[in-house]
Coordinates of C-alpha atoms in Angstrom, one line a residue:
X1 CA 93.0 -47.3 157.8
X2 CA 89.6 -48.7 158.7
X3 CA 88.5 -45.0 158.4
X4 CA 89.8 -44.6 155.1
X5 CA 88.0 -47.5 153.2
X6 CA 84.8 -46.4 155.2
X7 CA 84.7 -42.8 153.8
X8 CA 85.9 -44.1 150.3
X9 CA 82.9 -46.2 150.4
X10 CA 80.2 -43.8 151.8
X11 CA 82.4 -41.3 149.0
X12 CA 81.7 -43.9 146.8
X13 CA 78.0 -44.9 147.5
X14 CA 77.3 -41.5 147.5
X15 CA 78.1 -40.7 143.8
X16 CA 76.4 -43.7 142.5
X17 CA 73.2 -42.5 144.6
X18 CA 74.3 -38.8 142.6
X19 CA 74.3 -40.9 139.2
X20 CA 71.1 -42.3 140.1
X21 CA 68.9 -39.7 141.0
X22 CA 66.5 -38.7 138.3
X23 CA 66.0 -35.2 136.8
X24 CA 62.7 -33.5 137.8
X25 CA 61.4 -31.6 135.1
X26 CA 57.7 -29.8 133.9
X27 CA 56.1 -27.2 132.4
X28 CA 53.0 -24.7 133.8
X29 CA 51.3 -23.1 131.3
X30 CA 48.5 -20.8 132.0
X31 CA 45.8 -18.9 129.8
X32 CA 42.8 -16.4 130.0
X33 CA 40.7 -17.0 127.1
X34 CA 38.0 -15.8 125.4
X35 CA 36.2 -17.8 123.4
X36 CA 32.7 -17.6 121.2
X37 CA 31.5 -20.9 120.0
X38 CA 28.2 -21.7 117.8
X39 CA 27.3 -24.7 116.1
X40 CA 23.8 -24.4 113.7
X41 CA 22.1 -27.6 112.0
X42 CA 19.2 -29.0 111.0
X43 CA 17.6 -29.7 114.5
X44 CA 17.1 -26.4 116.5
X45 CA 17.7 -28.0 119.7
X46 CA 20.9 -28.6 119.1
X47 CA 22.0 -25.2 118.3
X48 CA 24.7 -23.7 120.3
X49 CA 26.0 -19.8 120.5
X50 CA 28.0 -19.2 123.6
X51 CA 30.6 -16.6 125.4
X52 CA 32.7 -17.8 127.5
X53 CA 36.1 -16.4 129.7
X54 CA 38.1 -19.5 130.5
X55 CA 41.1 -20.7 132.3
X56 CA 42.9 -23.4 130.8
X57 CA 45.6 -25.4 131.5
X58 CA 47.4 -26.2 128.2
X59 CA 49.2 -29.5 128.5
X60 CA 51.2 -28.9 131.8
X61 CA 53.4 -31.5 132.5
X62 CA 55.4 -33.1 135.3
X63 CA 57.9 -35.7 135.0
X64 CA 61.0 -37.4 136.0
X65 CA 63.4 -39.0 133.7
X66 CA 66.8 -40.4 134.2
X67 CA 69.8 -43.2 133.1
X68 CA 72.5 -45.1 134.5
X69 CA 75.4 -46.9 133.2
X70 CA 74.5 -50.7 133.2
X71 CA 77.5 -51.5 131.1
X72 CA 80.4 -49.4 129.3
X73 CA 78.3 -49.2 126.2
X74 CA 74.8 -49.6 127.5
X75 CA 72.6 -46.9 129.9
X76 CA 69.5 -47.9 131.5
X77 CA 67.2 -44.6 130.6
X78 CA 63.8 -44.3 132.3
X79 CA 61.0 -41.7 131.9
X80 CA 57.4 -41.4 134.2
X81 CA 55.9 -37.8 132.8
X82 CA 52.3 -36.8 133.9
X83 CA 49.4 -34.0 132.2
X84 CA 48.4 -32.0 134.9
X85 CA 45.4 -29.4 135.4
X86 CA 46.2 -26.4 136.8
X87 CA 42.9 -24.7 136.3
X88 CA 41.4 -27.9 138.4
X89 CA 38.8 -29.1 135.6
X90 CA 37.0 -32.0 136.7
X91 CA 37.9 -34.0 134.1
X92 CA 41.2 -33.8 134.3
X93 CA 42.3 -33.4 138.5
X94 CA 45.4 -35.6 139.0
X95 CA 48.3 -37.2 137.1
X96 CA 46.9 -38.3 133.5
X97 CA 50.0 -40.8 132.2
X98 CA 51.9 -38.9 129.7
X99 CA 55.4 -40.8 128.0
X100 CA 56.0 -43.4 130.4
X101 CA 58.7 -46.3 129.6
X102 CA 62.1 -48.0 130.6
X103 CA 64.6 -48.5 128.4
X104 CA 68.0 -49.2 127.0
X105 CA 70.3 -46.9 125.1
X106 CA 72.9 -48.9 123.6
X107 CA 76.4 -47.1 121.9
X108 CA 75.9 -49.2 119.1
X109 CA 72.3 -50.4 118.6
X110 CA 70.2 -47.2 119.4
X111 CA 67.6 -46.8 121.8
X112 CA 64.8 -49.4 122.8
X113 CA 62.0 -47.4 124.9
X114 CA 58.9 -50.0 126.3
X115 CA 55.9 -48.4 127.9
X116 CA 53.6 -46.2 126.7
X117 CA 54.8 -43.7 124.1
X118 CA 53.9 -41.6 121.6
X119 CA 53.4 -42.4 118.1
X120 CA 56.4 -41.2 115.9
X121 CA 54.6 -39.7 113.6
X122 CA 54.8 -37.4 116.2
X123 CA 58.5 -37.2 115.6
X124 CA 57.2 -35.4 112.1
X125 CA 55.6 -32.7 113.3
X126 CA 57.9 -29.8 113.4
X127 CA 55.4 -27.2 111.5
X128 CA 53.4 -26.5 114.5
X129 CA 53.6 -23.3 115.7
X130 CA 50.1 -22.4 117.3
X131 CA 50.3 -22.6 121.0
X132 CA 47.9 -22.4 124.3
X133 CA 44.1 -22.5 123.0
X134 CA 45.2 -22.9 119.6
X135 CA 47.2 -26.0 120.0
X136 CA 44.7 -28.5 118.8
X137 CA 45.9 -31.2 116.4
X138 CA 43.8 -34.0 116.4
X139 CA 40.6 -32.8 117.4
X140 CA 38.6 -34.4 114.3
X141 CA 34.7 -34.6 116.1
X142 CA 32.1 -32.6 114.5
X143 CA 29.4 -34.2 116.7
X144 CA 30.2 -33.2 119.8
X145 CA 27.6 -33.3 122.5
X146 CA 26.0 -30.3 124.4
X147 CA 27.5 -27.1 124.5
X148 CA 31.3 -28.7 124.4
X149 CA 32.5 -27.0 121.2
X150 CA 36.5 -28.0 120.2
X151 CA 37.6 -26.1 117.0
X152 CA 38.4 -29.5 114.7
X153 CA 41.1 -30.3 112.4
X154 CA 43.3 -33.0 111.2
X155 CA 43.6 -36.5 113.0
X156 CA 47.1 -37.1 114.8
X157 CA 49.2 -39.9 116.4
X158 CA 48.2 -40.1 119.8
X159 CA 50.1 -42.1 123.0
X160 CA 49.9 -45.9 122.4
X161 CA 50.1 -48.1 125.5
X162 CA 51.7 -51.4 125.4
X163 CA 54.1 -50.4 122.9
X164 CA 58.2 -50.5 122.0
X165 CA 60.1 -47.8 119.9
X166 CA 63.7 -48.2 118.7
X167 CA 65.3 -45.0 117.8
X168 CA 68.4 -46.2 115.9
X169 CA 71.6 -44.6 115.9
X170 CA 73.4 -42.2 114.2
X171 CA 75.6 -44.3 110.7
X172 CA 78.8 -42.6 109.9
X173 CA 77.0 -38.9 110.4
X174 CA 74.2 -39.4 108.0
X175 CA 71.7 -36.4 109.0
X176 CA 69.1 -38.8 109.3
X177 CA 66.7 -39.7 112.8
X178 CA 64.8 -43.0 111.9
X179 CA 62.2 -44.3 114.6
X180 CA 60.2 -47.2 114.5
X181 CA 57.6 -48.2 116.6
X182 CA 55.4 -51.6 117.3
X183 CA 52.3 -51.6 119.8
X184 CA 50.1 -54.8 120.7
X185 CA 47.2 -54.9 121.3
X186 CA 47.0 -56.7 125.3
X187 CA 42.8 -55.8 125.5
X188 CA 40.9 -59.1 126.1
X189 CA 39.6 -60.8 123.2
X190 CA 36.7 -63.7 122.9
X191 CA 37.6 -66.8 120.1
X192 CA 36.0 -65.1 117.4
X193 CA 37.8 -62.0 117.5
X194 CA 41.0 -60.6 116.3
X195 CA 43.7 -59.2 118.2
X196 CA 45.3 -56.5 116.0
X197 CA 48.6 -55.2 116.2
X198 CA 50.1 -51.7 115.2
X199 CA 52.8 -49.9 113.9
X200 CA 54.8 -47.4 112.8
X201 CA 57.9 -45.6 111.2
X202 CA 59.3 -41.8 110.8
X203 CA 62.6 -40.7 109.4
X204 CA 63.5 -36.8 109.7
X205 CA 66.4 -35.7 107.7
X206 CA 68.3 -32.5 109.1
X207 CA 71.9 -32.0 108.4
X208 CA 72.1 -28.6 110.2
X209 CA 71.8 -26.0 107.1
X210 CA 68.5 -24.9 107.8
X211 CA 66.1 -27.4 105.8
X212 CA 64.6 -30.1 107.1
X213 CA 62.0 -32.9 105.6
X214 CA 60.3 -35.7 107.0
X215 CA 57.9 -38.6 106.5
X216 CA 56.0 -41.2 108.8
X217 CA 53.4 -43.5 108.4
X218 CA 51.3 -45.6 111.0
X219 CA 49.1 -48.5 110.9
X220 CA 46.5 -49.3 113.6
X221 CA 48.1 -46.8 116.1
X222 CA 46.0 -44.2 117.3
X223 CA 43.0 -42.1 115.6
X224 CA 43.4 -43.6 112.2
X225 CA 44.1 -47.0 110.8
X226 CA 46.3 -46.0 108.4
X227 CA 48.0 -42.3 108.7
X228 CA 50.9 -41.2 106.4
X229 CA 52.6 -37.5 107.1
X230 CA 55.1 -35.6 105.0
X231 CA 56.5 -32.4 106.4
X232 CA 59.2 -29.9 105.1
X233 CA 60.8 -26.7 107.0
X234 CA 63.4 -23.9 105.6
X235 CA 65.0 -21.3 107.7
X236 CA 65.5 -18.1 105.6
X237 CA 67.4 -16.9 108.5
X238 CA 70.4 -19.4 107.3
X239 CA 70.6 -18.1 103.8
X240 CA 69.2 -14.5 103.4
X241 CA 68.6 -11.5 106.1
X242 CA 65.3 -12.7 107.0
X243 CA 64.5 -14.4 110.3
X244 CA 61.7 -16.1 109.0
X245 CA 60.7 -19.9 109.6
X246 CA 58.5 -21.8 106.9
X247 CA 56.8 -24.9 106.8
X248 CA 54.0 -27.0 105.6
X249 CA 53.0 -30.5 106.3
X250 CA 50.5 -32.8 104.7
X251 CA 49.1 -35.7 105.4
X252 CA 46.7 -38.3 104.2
X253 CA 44.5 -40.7 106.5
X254 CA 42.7 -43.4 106.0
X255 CA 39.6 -44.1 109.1
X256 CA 38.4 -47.9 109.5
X257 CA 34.3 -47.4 108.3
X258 CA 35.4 -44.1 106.5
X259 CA 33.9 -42.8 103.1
X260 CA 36.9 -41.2 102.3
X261 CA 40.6 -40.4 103.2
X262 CA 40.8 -37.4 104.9
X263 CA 43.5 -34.6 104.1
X264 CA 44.9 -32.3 105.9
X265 CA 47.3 -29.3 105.0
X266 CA 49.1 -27.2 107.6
X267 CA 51.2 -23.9 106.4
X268 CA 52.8 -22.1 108.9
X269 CA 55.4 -18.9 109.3
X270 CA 57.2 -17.4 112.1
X271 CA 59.0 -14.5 111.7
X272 CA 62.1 -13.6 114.7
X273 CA 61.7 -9.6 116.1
X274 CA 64.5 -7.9 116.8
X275 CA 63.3 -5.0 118.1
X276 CA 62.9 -6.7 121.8
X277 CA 65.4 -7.3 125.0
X278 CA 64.9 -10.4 124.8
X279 CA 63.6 -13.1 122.5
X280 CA 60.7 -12.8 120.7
X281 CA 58.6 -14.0 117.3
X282 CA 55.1 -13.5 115.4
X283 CA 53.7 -16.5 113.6
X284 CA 50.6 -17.3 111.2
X285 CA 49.7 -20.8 110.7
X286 CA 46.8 -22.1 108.4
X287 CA 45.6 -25.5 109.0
X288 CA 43.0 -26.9 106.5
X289 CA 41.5 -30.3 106.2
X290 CA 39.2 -32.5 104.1
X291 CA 36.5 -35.1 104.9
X292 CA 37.0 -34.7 108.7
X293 CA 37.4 -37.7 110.3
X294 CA 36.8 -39.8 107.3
X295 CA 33.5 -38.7 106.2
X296 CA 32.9 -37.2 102.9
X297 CA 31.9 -33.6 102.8
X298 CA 33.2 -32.6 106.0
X299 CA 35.7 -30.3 105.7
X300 CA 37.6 -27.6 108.4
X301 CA 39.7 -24.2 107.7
X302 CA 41.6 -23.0 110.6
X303 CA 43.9 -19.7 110.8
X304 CA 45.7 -18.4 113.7
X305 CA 48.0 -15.5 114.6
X306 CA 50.1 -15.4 117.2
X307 CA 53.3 -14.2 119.2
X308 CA 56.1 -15.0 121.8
X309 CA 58.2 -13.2 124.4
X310 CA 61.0 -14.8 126.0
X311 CA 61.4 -13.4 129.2
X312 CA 64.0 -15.8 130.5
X313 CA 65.1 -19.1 128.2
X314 CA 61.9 -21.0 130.5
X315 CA 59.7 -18.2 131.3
X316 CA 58.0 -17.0 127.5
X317 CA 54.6 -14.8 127.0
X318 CA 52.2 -16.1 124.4
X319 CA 49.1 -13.9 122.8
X320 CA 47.0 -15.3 119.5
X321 CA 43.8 -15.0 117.9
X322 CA 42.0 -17.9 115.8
X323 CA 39.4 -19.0 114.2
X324 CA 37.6 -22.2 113.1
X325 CA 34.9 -22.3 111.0
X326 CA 34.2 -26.0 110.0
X327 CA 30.9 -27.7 108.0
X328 CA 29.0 -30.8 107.6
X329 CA 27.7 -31.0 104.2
X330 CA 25.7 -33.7 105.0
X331 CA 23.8 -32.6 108.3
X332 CA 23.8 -29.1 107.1
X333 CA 25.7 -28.6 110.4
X334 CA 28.1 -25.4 110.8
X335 CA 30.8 -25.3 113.2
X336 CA 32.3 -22.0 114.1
X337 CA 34.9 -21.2 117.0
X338 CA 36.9 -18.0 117.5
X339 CA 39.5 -17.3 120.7
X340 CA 41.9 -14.8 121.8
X341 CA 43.8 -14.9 124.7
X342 CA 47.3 -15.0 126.0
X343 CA 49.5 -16.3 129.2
X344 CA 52.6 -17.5 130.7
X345 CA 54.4 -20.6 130.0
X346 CA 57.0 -22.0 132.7
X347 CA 59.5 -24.6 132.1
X348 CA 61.4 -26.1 135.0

């Protein structure tokens, strides 16, 4: 008998260990690109025109993430993910904190996530389609020092420490996802000085039929003091012969000691092929914005062309070609980057 109850118990410790282990998960991807950069202005020595082949690591990830029951309706859910360099650059060896938090999923009253997460109006973003080099949102910087030339283009929510975001739940099957998020500010302030608070909303409406639309606004969050975002998407695929995904998104943001709002417009396509084995897809994506960063008279055009092969559902092929030709009416400063490369994504 003693027997018994001791292997139900190790039996029994052992599947709440099982319940309790987190899922490891990632994603290695890899690129050769090549990539001429030149910036001309009103002060010689500033001029840049360089070649360069480069290696880059294009937001490779590790993580571990996880729940366990805490009561019948309610799951303790925990995420640690972390950017890692695969190519080794110097400013970016070791774990950089990615979406970190602890949380509760409740049956009921949605999820509550507390830690550092991204903004949600990074839950409205589902018109990107450029990847590898090309995958650049929220590079906004025309002044960029030395010979460290980013193509540039619209601002975008970025991680905000410190912060909470409820995700609520599903009423009566309504095809709508709202998220809001809060983040305060915990830096150290003197008497005299303010201690601002941000926050932020999305709602994404998808009912399954092959059209979506969205719209999220921030205050105080990341790159912009006030950014709102509107997004649509139509799958031709679900109505006609065409395996062709559309979108656009625009968006409208408003930079503390700005001239003027800047605007951003993002068009893309991507078109199924299916002439292949396995998977595979072509896209085109436009991405042009106004007053960069706030400042009048600063403006950016960016198209790329691009494609996909799905080897295996986790191991896909990516090729593109871009270019980004950006101006500072002000300075007289032009800003011109072109790239073509290719490489191999992992997930795991």
């Amino acid at each position: 008998m003693k027997k018994l109850l001791l292997a139900t118990a190790i039996a029994a410790l052992s599947v709440s260990a099982a319940n309790a282990a987190p899922t490891v998960y990632g994603k290695a991807f890899v690129t050769a690109d090549y990539v001429n950069a030149e910036r001309d202005g009103n002060d010689d020595q500033f001029d840049v025109d360089s070649d360069s082949v480069q290696i880059n690591s294009n937001i490779s990830r590790l993580g571990f993430k996880g729940s366990e029951a805490m009561t019948a309706n309610t799951d303790v859910i925990y995420q640690l993910e972390y950017g890692i360099a695969i190519d080794g650059t110097d400013d970016n060896i070791g774990f950089k904190s990615r979406d970190t938090y602890l949380g509760l999923n409740n049956k009921q009253y949605g999820q509550f996530r507390f830690g550092r997460n991204y903004s949600v109006t990074d839950y409205i973003n589902n018109v990107t389609v450029t990847e590898g080099f090309w995958d650049n949102l929220g590079v906004s910087n025309l002044d960029m020092e030395g010979d460290v030339l980013d193509a540039v283009t619209m601002a975008d929510g970025g991680r905000v420490n410190d912060s909470i975001v409820w995700i609520a739940p599903k009423y009566n099957g309504l095809p709508l996802e709202l998220a809001l998020q809060y983040g305060a500010d915990e830096r150290f302030v003197t008497d005299s000085d303010d201690r601002d608070s941000g926050y932020g909303a999305s709602l994404m409406f998808d009912q399954g039929t092959g059209f979506t639309a969205g719209v999220a606004y921030e205050k105080d969050m990341s790159q912009a003091g006030d950014l709102l975002r509107g997004s649509a998407t139509v799958d031709l695929g679900k109505y006609m012969a065409y395996p062709v995904m559309l979108g656009a998104m625009y968006q409208v943001a408003d930079f503390d000691g700005g001239d003027e709002d800047e605007k951003g417009l993002i068009v893309s396509a991507e078109m199924g092929l299916a002439n292949f084995a396995r998977p595979a897809s072509v896209y085109v994506q436009y991405n042009g914005t106004e007053n960069l960063a706030g400042f009048d008279n600063r403006d950016s055009d960016q198209v790329v062309v691009g494609g996909k092969y799905n080897f295996k559902d986790n191991m896909i092929a990516h090729a593109y070609v871009g270019n980004n030709s950006a101006e500072d009416k002000n300075s007289n400063t032009d800003l011109d980057v072109f790239a073509l490369g290719g490489g191999l994504e992992y997930l795991f």
